[in-house]
Structures are given as C-alpha cells and as structure tokens.
Amino acid sequence: MPWKAVAATMLAAALPPIVCGLLFGKLAIAALIASMSAHLAAKDVRPGTAGLIVFSTGLAGFVCLGQPDMTLLVAPMVGIAAASAGHYGFARPVIRGLIFWTIFTSALMPADRPEALFVVYCLSMAWSLGVTRLAGLSATMAPEEAVSGQYSAVFGVVFATGLASSVYVGSRYFGAHGFWFPLTFVALCLPPHGQLFSRTLQRGVGTVVGTLMLFGLGQLTANPWWLAPIGVVALPLGFRILPMSYTGFITCLTITVLAFLNIATDIDTLAFERLATMGAAAVMMAPLAALGAVALWLIKPEALRALQE
C-alpha cells in the first residue's frame, strides 16, 4: 500500500479512536469499531452502501450490549444475513463489519453509557466514510462476485453455526477478551473462500509471531506505556506491507492490538488468550469447512469445483 494510502487509512480509521480515547476514555472502543468497519467497507463498495452496512451491523451490536443471552440469538441471524448478502456480491463488506461487531459481545464495552456510545459510533462512521471518499479510496477493491442461492444457503448455515458457537465458547471460557474467538473465526470466513486454508495458515503464523514478539518485549519492562508507542509504529507499517505480505500485516496488527490492550491487562494473560483463541478458531474451522464442502458436493458440485480453481 502506498504511503499516501497509509496516511489516509490512519486518518480515517485510527484518528477517531485516538481522539475519542483522549477525551472520553473507553468510548474510544465504539469509535474504533465504527471507523475501521466503515473504512474497510467503503473500500469494497460505495460510501452510501458501506454506511448502510456499518450502521446495520452497529445496530446489531447495540442490541447485544451487556446482554449475553441476546447475543446468542443475534449471532446466527447476522451470520445468515452476511451469507444472503453474498448472493448479491456484498458478503465481504458485511463480514468486515461483523469482525468488529464481535467486540460488542465483550465486557470491554461500557454498557452503562449506550447513548454516548451510539453518538460516538455514528460520528466516527461518518468521519471515516468521508475521509475514505475524499482520499479516492472508495470502491477500489476488486468487485466481489455474486454467488448462487445454494452456495449462500450452505455458507449461511456453516457461518451462523460457527459464529454462534464461537460467541458462546469465547464469552464463557476465554475471559474478558473472549471476543477474540468469534473475531478470528469471522476474519477467517472472509471471501474468497477458496483461500480459506492458506489464509488460516498465514493468520496463524502472523498471530503467533506478533504475540511472541510483544510478549518478549513485555518481559523487559513492567510499564505498559513503553509498549504503546511500538503499537503506534506497527499499525502504519502493517498497512504499508499489505497486500505484499498478509502474514506481515497480521503480525503488525497483532502487535498493535496487544500493545494497547496491555494498558488494561497484563501481557502474560493477553498472550495466552490470543494464542488460545486463534488455535481454537482454526480447529473449529476445519470440521465446519469440511461439512460445507460435503454439502456443496451434494447440492451443487460445480460450486465446489469453482472454489478449488
């Protein structure tokens, strides 16, 4: 990615949570969710369509805010909605939005201030969409191909099952940062699905390398504020090397996320939870992908052959 595009990405996606964090503390989480979702979606489709998608996934998140039982009902429905969008060639921006929707399921969100969260979310989304459009980055990704109704149905069942299962397991067995389990699962489900296993391997390697690098640095200092600048540097570097190296991008992104979460949680716990959730998501993905492949082979064999090309 050229440095000009990196600067625009930082302005669109990183500035809102930084400013909001300095002014309003934990409300920065809503700014991060909205600005990142909006910027990524706007690179796939036009800003108006991206805004509609991000606003919808945001509403699905606010419904779940502080209500774990409701989350289990919403998760399969948004999974089916993402699969349905794929029938019209819009699965990618919807799933990008759902990556960050998973953060609404965590205890990190200040559920006692929903009105403030909503305002911050909408303003950050609008800012990100505007900057992305002015920078000329809107709809610059290769257009996504629409898929058949049979493929959408199979993917919808697999995706909804995996999303609901990962939300349940993550919230109950992976601590305060259990959202990483469904987040990783959703990220692995981004189309095109023919690259599923190679993307899982690259993401796994990047996650392990990034986690171990920051864990090692964390053993040299007990002050988390010494690690935060490393996260600031790693993020633009990650965008710079994308798309040349997806593994390198994930490594830098992992360093950035852990460096900032380390301010509130010790690095030992963060490292264990991050590696555990990545491994769990990869393990769960294998049988779900196999079931989906068998279903496609039975229902629409040509769709399965198209994935393998």
mmCIF file of C-alpha atoms in Angstrom:
data_model
loop_
_atom_site.group_PDB
_atom_site.id
_atom_site.type_symbol
_atom_site.label_atom_id
_atom_site.label_comp_id
_atom_site.label_asym_id
_atom_site.label_seq_id
_atom_site.Cartn_x
_atom_site.Cartn_y
_atom_site.Cartn_z
ATOM 1 C CA MET A 1 0.000 0.000 0.000
ATOM 2 C CA PRO A 2 1.497 3.418 -0.952
ATOM 3 C CA TRP A 3 2.349 5.780 1.901
ATOM 4 C CA LYS A 4 -0.371 8.203 0.745
ATOM 5 C CA ALA A 5 -2.994 5.474 1.147
ATOM 6 C CA VAL A 6 -1.461 4.503 4.504
ATOM 7 C CA ALA A 7 -1.801 8.111 5.713
ATOM 8 C CA ALA A 8 -5.436 8.251 4.543
ATOM 9 C CA THR A 9 -6.163 4.944 6.277
ATOM 10 C CA MET A 10 -4.680 6.202 9.544
ATOM 11 C CA LEU A 11 -6.663 9.445 9.250
ATOM 12 C CA ALA A 12 -9.922 7.613 8.525
ATOM 13 C CA ALA A 13 -9.611 4.624 10.860
ATOM 14 C CA ALA A 14 -7.106 5.489 13.603
ATOM 15 C CA LEU A 15 -7.720 9.179 14.328
ATOM 16 C CA PRO A 16 -11.311 8.851 15.682
ATOM 17 C CA PRO A 17 -10.463 6.287 18.409
ATOM 18 C CA ILE A 18 -7.296 8.195 19.377
ATOM 19 C CA VAL A 19 -9.158 11.494 19.773
ATOM 20 C CA CYS A 20 -12.098 9.831 21.494
ATOM 21 C CA GLY A 21 -9.788 7.951 23.828
ATOM 22 C CA LEU A 22 -8.044 11.133 24.911
ATOM 23 C CA LEU A 23 -11.384 12.905 25.511
ATOM 24 C CA PHE A 24 -13.779 10.169 26.648
ATOM 25 C CA GLY A 25 -11.771 7.111 27.662
ATOM 26 C CA LYS A 26 -13.475 3.772 26.958
ATOM 27 C CA LEU A 27 -15.871 5.296 24.437
ATOM 28 C CA ALA A 28 -12.926 5.025 22.056
ATOM 29 C CA ILE A 29 -13.874 1.376 21.545
ATOM 30 C CA ALA A 30 -17.062 2.445 19.735
ATOM 31 C CA ALA A 31 -15.024 4.874 17.616
ATOM 32 C CA LEU A 32 -12.598 2.100 16.687
ATOM 33 C CA ILE A 33 -15.390 -0.308 15.696
ATOM 34 C CA ALA A 34 -17.181 2.291 13.552
ATOM 35 C CA SER A 35 -14.186 3.885 11.852
ATOM 36 C CA MET A 36 -12.427 0.620 10.977
ATOM 37 C CA SER A 37 -15.638 -1.036 9.764
ATOM 38 C CA ALA A 38 -16.610 1.983 7.673
ATOM 39 C CA HIS A 39 -13.192 2.420 6.082
ATOM 40 C CA LEU A 40 -12.842 -1.241 5.134
ATOM 41 C CA ALA A 41 -16.417 -1.496 3.847
ATOM 42 C CA ALA A 42 -16.047 1.718 1.821
ATOM 43 C CA LYS A 43 -13.019 0.230 0.049
ATOM 44 C CA ASP A 44 -15.261 -2.629 -1.113
ATOM 45 C CA VAL A 45 -18.392 -0.682 -2.092
ATOM 46 C CA ARG A 46 -19.577 2.891 -2.479
ATOM 47 C CA PRO A 47 -19.730 5.046 0.704
ATOM 48 C CA GLY A 48 -23.544 5.100 0.789
ATOM 49 C CA THR A 49 -23.796 1.320 0.687
ATOM 50 C CA ALA A 50 -20.917 0.988 3.164
ATOM 51 C CA GLY A 51 -22.666 3.371 5.557
ATOM 52 C CA LEU A 52 -25.875 1.336 5.420
ATOM 53 C CA ILE A 53 -23.948 -1.882 6.124
ATOM 54 C CA VAL A 54 -21.911 -0.473 9.012
ATOM 55 C CA PHE A 55 -24.937 1.219 10.567
ATOM 56 C CA SER A 56 -26.845 -2.088 10.408
ATOM 57 C CA THR A 57 -24.045 -4.143 11.978
ATOM 58 C CA GLY A 58 -23.722 -1.432 14.609
ATOM 59 C CA LEU A 59 -27.404 -1.683 15.488
ATOM 60 C CA ALA A 60 -26.970 -5.457 15.796
ATOM 61 C CA GLY A 61 -24.160 -4.741 18.236
ATOM 62 C CA PHE A 62 -26.130 -2.290 20.357
ATOM 63 C CA VAL A 63 -28.913 -4.856 20.695
ATOM 64 C CA CYS A 64 -26.340 -7.198 22.265
ATOM 65 C CA LEU A 65 -24.725 -4.598 24.530
ATOM 66 C CA GLY A 66 -24.489 -6.068 28.027
ATOM 67 C CA GLN A 67 -26.909 -8.888 27.137
ATOM 68 C CA PRO A 68 -25.046 -12.178 26.542
ATOM 69 C CA ASP A 69 -28.254 -14.174 26.072
ATOM 70 C CA MET A 70 -29.447 -11.806 23.346
ATOM 71 C CA THR A 71 -26.045 -12.106 21.675
ATOM 72 C CA LEU A 72 -26.592 -15.827 21.167
ATOM 73 C CA LEU A 73 -29.865 -15.072 19.368
ATOM 74 C CA VAL A 74 -28.429 -12.287 17.223
ATOM 75 C CA ALA A 75 -25.232 -14.112 16.189
ATOM 76 C CA PRO A 76 -26.824 -16.725 13.898
ATOM 77 C CA MET A 77 -29.149 -14.127 12.378
ATOM 78 C CA VAL A 78 -26.324 -11.767 11.374
ATOM 79 C CA GLY A 79 -24.441 -14.799 10.056
ATOM 80 C CA ILE A 80 -27.355 -15.697 7.797
ATOM 81 C CA ALA A 81 -27.654 -12.036 6.736
ATOM 82 C CA ALA A 82 -23.986 -11.987 5.681
ATOM 83 C CA ALA A 83 -24.449 -15.141 3.626
ATOM 84 C CA SER A 84 -27.553 -13.690 1.987
ATOM 85 C CA ALA A 85 -25.585 -10.559 1.072
ATOM 86 C CA GLY A 86 -23.135 -12.811 -0.754
ATOM 87 C CA HIS A 87 -25.885 -13.746 -3.211
ATOM 88 C CA TYR A 88 -25.757 -10.105 -4.357
ATOM 89 C CA GLY A 89 -21.988 -9.708 -4.172
ATOM 90 C CA PHE A 90 -21.862 -7.902 -0.811
ATOM 91 C CA ALA A 91 -20.672 -10.600 1.612
ATOM 92 C CA ARG A 92 -17.197 -9.118 2.028
ATOM 93 C CA PRO A 93 -18.178 -5.667 3.415
ATOM 94 C CA VAL A 94 -20.841 -7.231 5.670
ATOM 95 C CA ILE A 95 -18.393 -9.759 7.098
ATOM 96 C CA ARG A 96 -15.818 -6.985 7.602
ATOM 97 C CA GLY A 97 -18.450 -5.211 9.710
ATOM 98 C CA LEU A 98 -19.131 -8.397 11.675
ATOM 99 C CA ILE A 99 -15.428 -8.736 12.532
ATOM 100 C CA PHE A 100 -15.783 -5.663 14.708
ATOM 101 C CA TRP A 101 -19.375 -6.490 15.733
ATOM 102 C CA THR A 102 -17.855 -9.239 17.891
ATOM 103 C CA ILE A 103 -16.339 -6.595 20.196
ATOM 104 C CA PHE A 104 -19.875 -5.635 21.242
ATOM 105 C CA THR A 105 -20.116 -9.101 22.822
ATOM 106 C CA SER A 106 -17.213 -8.417 25.227
ATOM 107 C CA ALA A 107 -17.032 -6.845 28.658
ATOM 108 C CA LEU A 108 -14.796 -4.101 27.242
ATOM 109 C CA MET A 109 -17.789 -2.080 26.069
ATOM 110 C CA PRO A 110 -19.132 0.416 28.654
ATOM 111 C CA ALA A 111 -22.727 -0.820 28.547
ATOM 112 C CA ASP A 112 -23.845 1.789 31.090
ATOM 113 C CA ARG A 113 -23.468 4.597 28.510
ATOM 114 C CA PRO A 114 -25.353 3.396 25.402
ATOM 115 C CA GLU A 115 -26.415 6.891 24.269
ATOM 116 C CA ALA A 116 -22.848 8.195 24.271
ATOM 117 C CA LEU A 117 -21.643 5.049 22.512
ATOM 118 C CA PHE A 118 -24.259 5.478 19.805
ATOM 119 C CA VAL A 119 -23.333 9.114 19.129
ATOM 120 C CA VAL A 120 -19.615 8.302 19.017
ATOM 121 C CA TYR A 121 -20.293 5.346 16.721
ATOM 122 C CA CYS A 122 -22.299 7.384 14.209
ATOM 123 C CA LEU A 123 -19.892 10.342 14.165
ATOM 124 C CA SER A 124 -16.855 8.094 13.735
ATOM 125 C CA MET A 125 -18.572 6.191 10.928
ATOM 126 C CA ALA A 126 -19.439 9.411 9.091
ATOM 127 C CA TRP A 127 -15.886 10.749 9.508
ATOM 128 C CA SER A 128 -14.315 7.555 8.200
ATOM 129 C CA LEU A 129 -16.628 7.340 5.186
ATOM 130 C CA GLY A 130 -15.951 10.977 4.311
ATOM 131 C CA VAL A 131 -12.168 10.699 4.569
ATOM 132 C CA THR A 132 -12.126 7.461 2.582
ATOM 133 C CA ARG A 133 -14.143 9.064 -0.201
ATOM 134 C CA LEU A 134 -12.085 12.280 -0.292
ATOM 135 C CA ALA A 135 -8.878 10.245 -0.404
ATOM 136 C CA GLY A 136 -10.138 8.417 -3.501
ATOM 137 C CA LEU A 137 -10.111 5.014 -1.814
ATOM 138 C CA SER A 138 -13.828 4.233 -2.158
ATOM 139 C CA ALA A 139 -14.686 1.028 -4.041
ATOM 140 C CA THR A 140 -11.049 0.463 -5.001
ATOM 141 C CA MET A 141 -11.028 -3.254 -4.193
ATOM 142 C CA ALA A 142 -11.773 -5.783 -6.908
ATOM 143 C CA PRO A 143 -15.558 -6.303 -7.099
ATOM 144 C CA GLU A 144 -16.881 -9.403 -5.376
ATOM 145 C CA GLU A 145 -18.649 -11.986 -7.497
ATOM 146 C CA ALA A 146 -22.224 -12.850 -6.572
ATOM 147 C CA VAL A 147 -22.728 -16.476 -5.541
ATOM 148 C CA SER A 148 -25.571 -18.893 -6.177
ATOM 149 C CA GLY A 149 -28.514 -19.328 -3.859
ATOM 150 C CA GLN A 150 -27.376 -22.845 -2.969
ATOM 151 C CA TYR A 151 -23.910 -21.630 -2.043
ATOM 152 C CA SER A 152 -25.375 -18.812 0.073
ATOM 153 C CA ALA A 153 -27.591 -21.287 1.911
ATOM 154 C CA VAL A 154 -24.722 -23.663 2.717
ATOM 155 C CA PHE A 155 -22.406 -20.850 3.748
ATOM 156 C CA GLY A 156 -25.184 -19.302 5.841
ATOM 157 C CA VAL A 157 -25.686 -22.488 7.859
ATOM 158 C CA VAL A 158 -21.942 -23.000 8.377
ATOM 159 C CA PHE A 159 -21.244 -19.354 9.184
ATOM 160 C CA ALA A 160 -24.219 -18.934 11.533
ATOM 161 C CA THR A 161 -23.344 -22.157 13.391
ATOM 162 C CA GLY A 162 -19.689 -21.199 13.759
ATOM 163 C CA LEU A 163 -20.420 -17.620 14.794
ATOM 164 C CA ALA A 164 -22.952 -18.584 17.478
ATOM 165 C CA SER A 165 -20.673 -21.361 18.775
ATOM 166 C CA SER A 166 -17.600 -19.121 18.916
ATOM 167 C CA VAL A 167 -19.502 -16.341 20.715
ATOM 168 C CA TYR A 168 -20.770 -18.830 23.304
ATOM 169 C CA VAL A 169 -17.407 -20.504 23.903
ATOM 170 C CA GLY A 170 -15.454 -17.250 23.816
ATOM 171 C CA SER A 171 -17.614 -15.478 26.369
ATOM 172 C CA ARG A 172 -17.558 -18.388 28.803
ATOM 173 C CA TYR A 173 -14.077 -19.867 28.550
ATOM 174 C CA PHE A 174 -11.695 -17.176 27.315
ATOM 175 C CA GLY A 175 -12.054 -14.416 29.898
ATOM 176 C CA ALA A 176 -12.670 -10.712 29.291
ATOM 177 C CA HIS A 177 -11.130 -10.930 25.823
ATOM 178 C CA GLY A 178 -13.199 -13.886 24.660
ATOM 179 C CA PHE A 179 -14.391 -11.786 21.719
ATOM 180 C CA TRP A 180 -11.141 -12.752 20.005
ATOM 181 C CA PHE A 181 -12.524 -16.218 19.350
ATOM 182 C CA PRO A 182 -15.513 -15.104 17.226
ATOM 183 C CA LEU A 183 -13.465 -12.218 15.788
ATOM 184 C CA THR A 184 -10.844 -14.645 14.484
ATOM 185 C CA PHE A 185 -13.498 -17.016 13.160
ATOM 186 C CA VAL A 186 -15.255 -14.218 11.243
ATOM 187 C CA ALA A 187 -11.956 -12.933 9.815
ATOM 188 C CA LEU A 188 -11.152 -16.411 8.511
ATOM 189 C CA CYS A 189 -14.542 -16.520 6.748
ATOM 190 C CA LEU A 190 -13.871 -13.524 4.503
ATOM 191 C CA PRO A 191 -14.375 -14.365 0.830
ATOM 192 C CA PRO A 192 -12.967 -15.702 -1.420
ATOM 193 C CA HIS A 193 -13.402 -18.990 0.405
ATOM 194 C CA GLY A 194 -11.093 -20.890 -1.925
ATOM 195 C CA GLN A 195 -8.236 -19.255 0.046
ATOM 196 C CA LEU A 196 -9.620 -20.386 3.408
ATOM 197 C CA PHE A 197 -6.857 -22.778 4.444
ATOM 198 C CA SER A 198 -3.953 -20.674 3.160
ATOM 199 C CA ARG A 199 -5.405 -17.604 4.908
ATOM 200 C CA THR A 200 -5.828 -19.574 8.128
ATOM 201 C CA LEU A 201 -2.170 -20.599 7.990
ATOM 202 C CA GLN A 202 -0.961 -17.067 7.267
ATOM 203 C CA ARG A 203 -3.122 -15.561 10.010
ATOM 204 C CA GLY A 204 -1.969 -18.226 12.458
ATOM 205 C CA VAL A 205 1.714 -17.594 11.743
ATOM 206 C CA GLY A 206 1.265 -13.808 11.937
ATOM 207 C CA THR A 207 -0.635 -14.064 15.219
ATOM 208 C CA VAL A 208 1.975 -16.311 16.828
ATOM 209 C CA VAL A 209 4.910 -14.173 15.678
ATOM 210 C CA GLY A 210 3.283 -10.884 16.708
ATOM 211 C CA THR A 211 2.210 -12.249 20.092
ATOM 212 C CA LEU A 212 5.624 -13.706 20.889
ATOM 213 C CA MET A 213 7.416 -10.522 19.816
ATOM 214 C CA LEU A 214 5.353 -8.306 22.104
ATOM 215 C CA PHE A 215 5.424 -10.898 24.888
ATOM 216 C CA GLY A 216 9.220 -10.861 24.720
ATOM 217 C CA LEU A 217 9.334 -7.078 24.842
ATOM 218 C CA GLY A 218 6.871 -7.137 27.729
ATOM 219 C CA GLN A 219 9.337 -9.152 29.804
ATOM 220 C CA LEU A 220 11.813 -6.261 29.582
ATOM 221 C CA THR A 221 9.533 -3.675 31.182
ATOM 222 C CA ALA A 222 6.600 -3.698 33.575
ATOM 223 C CA ASN A 223 5.383 -0.316 32.310
ATOM 224 C CA PRO A 224 2.768 -0.809 29.541
ATOM 225 C CA TRP A 225 3.256 2.753 28.307
ATOM 226 C CA TRP A 226 6.670 1.759 26.982
ATOM 227 C CA LEU A 227 4.962 -0.749 24.680
ATOM 228 C CA ALA A 228 2.170 1.551 23.432
ATOM 229 C CA PRO A 229 4.484 3.517 21.043
ATOM 230 C CA ILE A 230 5.508 0.213 19.471
ATOM 231 C CA GLY A 231 1.855 -0.399 18.639
ATOM 232 C CA VAL A 232 1.567 3.085 17.108
ATOM 233 C CA VAL A 233 4.507 2.380 14.797
ATOM 234 C CA ALA A 234 3.431 -1.168 13.926
ATOM 235 C CA LEU A 235 -0.010 -0.219 12.556
ATOM 236 C CA PRO A 236 1.053 2.013 9.626
ATOM 237 C CA LEU A 237 3.911 -0.386 8.916
ATOM 238 C CA GLY A 238 1.385 -3.217 8.645
ATOM 239 C CA PHE A 239 -0.763 -1.297 6.178
ATOM 240 C CA ARG A 240 2.358 -0.394 4.197
ATOM 241 C CA ILE A 241 3.335 -4.022 3.575
ATOM 242 C CA LEU A 242 -0.249 -5.028 2.678
ATOM 243 C CA PRO A 243 -1.067 -6.707 0.258
ATOM 244 C CA MET A 244 2.533 -7.858 -0.351
ATOM 245 C CA SER A 245 2.513 -9.890 2.861
ATOM 246 C CA TYR A 246 -0.714 -10.818 4.626
ATOM 247 C CA THR A 247 1.313 -12.622 7.303
ATOM 248 C CA GLY A 248 3.369 -9.483 7.934
ATOM 249 C CA PHE A 249 0.211 -7.389 8.165
ATOM 250 C CA ILE A 250 -1.319 -9.734 10.756
ATOM 251 C CA THR A 251 1.950 -9.684 12.715
ATOM 252 C CA CYS A 252 1.923 -5.876 12.898
ATOM 253 C CA LEU A 253 -1.807 -5.743 13.637
ATOM 254 C CA THR A 254 -1.397 -8.250 16.486
ATOM 255 C CA ILE A 255 1.420 -6.164 17.974
ATOM 256 C CA THR A 256 -0.722 -3.018 17.815
ATOM 257 C CA VAL A 257 -3.802 -4.590 19.405
ATOM 258 C CA LEU A 258 -1.847 -6.273 22.212
ATOM 259 C CA ALA A 259 0.235 -3.160 22.899
ATOM 260 C CA PHE A 260 -2.876 -1.110 23.623
ATOM 261 C CA LEU A 261 -4.816 -3.808 25.468
ATOM 262 C CA ASN A 262 -1.719 -4.254 27.637
ATOM 263 C CA ILE A 263 -2.531 -0.900 29.217
ATOM 264 C CA ALA A 264 -5.503 -2.543 30.952
ATOM 265 C CA THR A 265 -4.401 -6.220 31.123
ATOM 266 C CA ASP A 266 -1.011 -7.830 31.763
ATOM 267 C CA ILE A 267 0.815 -9.124 28.693
ATOM 268 C CA ASP A 268 1.085 -12.696 30.014
ATOM 269 C CA THR A 269 -2.703 -13.083 30.122
ATOM 270 C CA LEU A 270 -3.161 -11.342 26.777
ATOM 271 C CA ALA A 271 -0.603 -13.562 25.058
ATOM 272 C CA PHE A 272 -2.174 -16.766 26.342
ATOM 273 C CA GLU A 273 -5.727 -15.699 25.429
ATOM 274 C CA ARG A 274 -4.712 -14.529 21.947
ATOM 275 C CA LEU A 275 -2.879 -17.741 21.053
ATOM 276 C CA ALA A 276 -5.601 -19.911 22.585
ATOM 277 C CA THR A 277 -8.429 -18.207 20.683
ATOM 278 C CA MET A 278 -6.520 -18.328 17.400
ATOM 279 C CA GLY A 279 -5.905 -22.054 17.835
ATOM 280 C CA ALA A 280 -9.497 -22.719 18.835
ATOM 281 C CA ALA A 281 -10.869 -20.823 15.825
ATOM 282 C CA ALA A 282 -8.606 -22.732 13.437
ATOM 283 C CA VAL A 283 -9.593 -26.080 14.977
ATOM 284 C CA MET A 284 -13.310 -25.241 14.768
ATOM 285 C CA MET A 285 -12.959 -24.009 11.187
ATOM 286 C CA ALA A 286 -11.702 -27.366 9.863
ATOM 287 C CA PRO A 287 -14.815 -29.526 10.518
ATOM 288 C CA LEU A 288 -17.183 -26.688 9.568
ATOM 289 C CA ALA A 289 -15.376 -26.194 6.258
ATOM 290 C CA ALA A 290 -15.461 -29.942 5.650
ATOM 291 C CA LEU A 291 -19.212 -30.092 6.306
ATOM 292 C CA GLY A 292 -19.768 -27.149 3.988
ATOM 293 C CA ALA A 293 -17.703 -28.809 1.259
ATOM 294 C CA VAL A 294 -19.698 -32.053 1.578
ATOM 295 C CA ALA A 295 -22.984 -30.135 1.440
ATOM 296 C CA LEU A 296 -21.857 -28.266 -1.697
ATOM 297 C CA TRP A 297 -20.741 -31.525 -3.306
ATOM 298 C CA LEU A 298 -24.210 -32.972 -2.728
ATOM 299 C CA ILE A 299 -26.223 -29.866 -3.684
ATOM 300 C CA LYS A 300 -24.145 -28.004 -6.287
ATOM 301 C CA PRO A 301 -20.897 -29.781 -7.260
ATOM 302 C CA GLU A 302 -19.896 -27.097 -9.759
ATOM 303 C CA ALA A 303 -19.740 -24.525 -6.947
ATOM 304 C CA LEU A 304 -17.269 -26.711 -5.057
ATOM 305 C CA ARG A 305 -15.158 -27.132 -8.205
ATOM 306 C CA ALA A 306 -15.155 -23.359 -8.709
ATOM 307 C CA LEU A 307 -13.734 -22.898 -5.179
ATOM 308 C CA GLN A 308 -10.892 -25.285 -5.927
ATOM 309 C CA GLU A 309 -9.786 -23.460 -9.078
#
